[in-house]
Amino acid sequence: MDPDLRRRLEAVVGAAHVLDDPDTRASYETDWTRRFSGPAACVVRPASAAEVAGVLQICRAAGIAVVPQGGNTGLVGGSVPRAGEAVLSLRRLDAIEDFDEVAGEVTVGAGVTLERLQEHVRAAGWDVGVDLASRASATIGGMVATNAGGVRVIRFGPMRHQLIGIEAVLADGAILRRLPGLLKDNTGYDLPGLLAGSEGTLAVITRVRLRLVPLRPARAVALLGLPSLDAALQVVRAVRRAAPGLEAAEVFFPEGLDLVLRHTHLAPPFPRPYPCYLLLECAGPADPAPALAAALEPVADPAATLLATDRADRDRLWACRERHTEAISAEGIPHKLDVTLPADRLAAFEPAVRARLAAVRPAARPILFGHAGDGNLHVNILGLDPDDDAADGAVLELVASFGGSISAEHGIGIAKKPWLSLTRSPADISAMRAIKRALDPAGILNPGVIFDLEPPAPGVAEPPGRV
Ligand code: FAD
Ligand code: MLT
Ligand code: ZN
């Protein structure tokens, strides 16, 4: 690392927080899936918005690009360097401030993990509207930057819907601060909404103000074995109407459950396998089990239905779904696709995607699961070379032909970039490029993530499915 650059960065964040030793850098250079990695010039660990601004100004002047990083649990390769960028780790911005226990709002540093925030606000009778299995490491800044979804989107929406204010640093070091805690604020463009889902390409998020949801301590979980995804979706529709406390409707299949059971040594939930499994969770101020049982009565086979109310039993059922990600990664390096389909096309998509994969790459081992209530299916593929993206392209083209989106909640990152134009129009992409150029003209913030700054040369057609 250039000694002059190191000296200038150390003057901003302190010598202990500029890391360029290869062993220390290693965990910042490879993503959670192990599919994406690259060398970092260094890792810089600021502790405030002012320090972030100082680091960005130095990097911009030195022509060094920056990859913002939170918990590094992202699944699309956007949180790790590609070619000698500096990693800007936001984990030291870990203050929880200004918790309004009456209004149910809190201001949170970008580096606070979801789990820490959950523990903090639950103690006062509030909860965070978004929940996901990576809660112990995923940071609030990373969750806003990816507009994370998770298991409660049917009830509370994704991260963008929880956001009522933001502090973020632009590429030139200017600090945007919209943290007033106003529920209504129609004074021009919605900058927090724009930064949610921007994947570190427009600004570095340093603090956010979130709306909270009332803690619903009484919970009931049902796990159903069903003949098909179509049958599972019909149950979801019926329960949604009949059980207003429905918070999660998650689906998985026998190939994924087998992997989870093998990896976790958990006992199988049923004495026999089923073609499809549906996990439902209801929550409320009072025990939601009677309402859930009544909603299931006309649509579910009692012999293939488990109902749990106490914490340990609920956790055992949830493990069958939540531990898919780690069980799949323990088996190999997966290709992870995360797609949404229109609600009425999801059931038909499932056999179609299996058939498409078998035709394109017979060695592919698909493992499907996801958020049935949102039309969001995670198509994980084992058995492929990490660099062979023919199966990825085939699945995403199929998604586009079904009227879906190539990313539901994980983002585009590096992994999905070649296929952005399948589900975003040329006008969409050029508007996004214009915003990127306006906010980051030198292109130092997470370059190459979502799209490349430069479109193809004039007169050269963008190949279908490629940006
Ligand atoms: P990182 O991985 O560090 O970064 C993700 C992206 O955000 C990168 O592009 C990075 O540059 C950018 N970024 C990070 N911090 C900032 C910041 N402060 N300012 C600007 N840009 C920033 N995702 C879901 O949506 N739903 C799920 O249900 C879900 N479940 C998961 C389960 C497991 C087991 C795992 C490993 C991952 C899961 N994820 C899920 C993916 C991941 O946890 C989310 O994308 C999460 O929001 C990433 O947060 P992070 O702090 O780890 O961000
Ligand atoms: C999930 O729903 O479990 C996550 O999005 C993680 C994944 O897709 O592996
Ligand atoms: Zn998910």
Tab-separated table of C-alpha atoms and ligand atoms in Angstrom, residues 32 68-75 78-79 90 110 132-134 138-139 141-143 145-146 148-150 199-200 203-205 325 371 409-410 446, ligand 1:
chain	number	residue	atom	x	y	z
A	32	TRP	CA	-20.497	-15.320	2.412
A	68	PRO	CA	-18.821	-0.257	1.428
A	69	GLN	CA	-19.194	-3.325	3.627
A	70	GLY	CA	-21.404	-4.122	6.616
A	71	GLY	CA	-21.728	-7.700	7.862
A	72	ASN	CA	-20.586	-9.191	4.514
A	73	THR	CA	-23.624	-11.502	4.434
A	74	GLY	CA	-24.759	-10.231	1.013
A	75	LEU	CA	-25.391	-13.003	-1.511
A	78	GLY	CA	-21.498	-6.645	-4.108
A	79	SER	CA	-19.852	-6.436	-0.687
A	90	LEU	CA	-18.982	0.341	8.555
A	110	ALA	CA	-25.155	1.598	10.004
A	132	LEU	CA	-33.893	-12.677	8.424
A	133	ALA	CA	-31.698	-15.670	9.245
A	134	SER	CA	-28.438	-13.674	8.931
A	138	ALA	CA	-26.213	-8.489	8.868
A	139	THR	CA	-26.005	-4.774	9.662
A	141	GLY	CA	-26.771	-0.200	6.935
A	142	GLY	CA	-26.299	-3.257	4.713
A	143	MET	CA	-29.959	-4.157	5.070
A	145	ALA	CA	-28.412	-0.712	1.118
A	146	THR	CA	-29.869	-4.002	-0.184
A	148	ALA	CA	-33.511	-6.585	2.503
A	149	GLY	CA	-36.754	-8.530	2.620
A	150	GLY	CA	-36.766	-11.603	4.832
A	199	GLU	CA	-26.153	-1.396	-2.966
A	200	GLY	CA	-23.403	1.034	-1.997
A	203	ALA	CA	-23.670	6.928	-1.053
A	204	VAL	CA	-22.358	5.396	2.148
A	205	ILE	CA	-25.168	5.037	4.684
A	325	THR	CA	-28.843	-21.421	3.373
A	371	HIS	CA	-41.154	-16.672	0.726
A	409	GLU	CA	-34.610	-9.160	-2.282
A	410	HIS	CA	-30.867	-9.883	-2.545
A	446	ASN	CA	-18.822	0.276	-5.599
B	1	FAD	P1	-23.052	-6.526	3.170
B	1	FAD	O1	-23.112	-7.940	2.724
B	1	FAD	O2	-21.826	-6.110	3.872
B	1	FAD	O3	-23.290	-5.564	1.912
B	1	FAD	C1	-24.361	-5.783	1.035
B	1	FAD	C2	-24.403	-4.624	0.017
B	1	FAD	O4	-24.709	-3.402	0.683
B	1	FAD	C3	-23.093	-4.377	-0.699
B	1	FAD	O5	-23.371	-3.924	-2.018
B	1	FAD	C4	-22.442	-3.266	0.103
B	1	FAD	O6	-21.550	-2.479	-0.669
B	1	FAD	C5	-23.648	-2.454	0.552
B	1	FAD	N1	-23.498	-1.822	1.870
B	1	FAD	C6	-23.302	-2.444	3.060
B	1	FAD	N2	-23.304	-1.535	4.052
B	1	FAD	C7	-23.487	-0.332	3.462
B	1	FAD	C8	-23.572	1.009	3.958
B	1	FAD	N3	-23.499	1.277	5.264
B	1	FAD	N4	-23.749	2.012	3.070
B	1	FAD	C9	-23.861	1.756	1.738
B	1	FAD	N5	-23.776	0.518	1.223
B	1	FAD	C10	-23.602	-0.504	2.078
B	1	FAD	N6	-31.468	-11.202	2.475
B	1	FAD	C11	-32.794	-10.940	2.379
B	1	FAD	O7	-33.179	-9.949	1.758
B	1	FAD	N7	-33.720	-11.766	2.944
B	1	FAD	C12	-33.368	-12.869	3.649
B	1	FAD	O8	-34.223	-13.605	4.132
B	1	FAD	C13	-31.972	-13.149	3.802
B	1	FAD	N8	-31.565	-14.206	4.518
B	1	FAD	C14	-30.239	-14.491	4.598
B	1	FAD	C15	-29.830	-15.609	5.323
B	1	FAD	C16	-28.487	-15.944	5.414
B	1	FAD	C17	-28.075	-17.138	6.216
B	1	FAD	C18	-27.528	-15.140	4.742
B	1	FAD	C19	-26.066	-15.457	4.821
B	1	FAD	C20	-27.916	-14.025	4.026
B	1	FAD	C21	-29.271	-13.692	3.942
B	1	FAD	N9	-29.712	-12.565	3.245
B	1	FAD	C22	-31.047	-12.281	3.164
B	1	FAD	C23	-28.735	-11.697	2.554
B	1	FAD	C24	-28.085	-10.614	3.449
B	1	FAD	O9	-28.085	-10.978	4.809
B	1	FAD	C25	-28.769	-9.276	3.234
B	1	FAD	O10	-28.569	-8.851	1.910
B	1	FAD	C26	-28.285	-8.170	4.184
B	1	FAD	O11	-29.111	-7.063	3.994
B	1	FAD	C27	-26.839	-7.763	3.965
B	1	FAD	O12	-26.408	-6.994	5.071
B	1	FAD	P2	-24.843	-6.847	5.382
B	1	FAD	O13	-24.664	-5.887	6.502
B	1	FAD	O14	-24.233	-8.174	5.574
B	1	FAD	O15	-24.342	-6.173	4.041
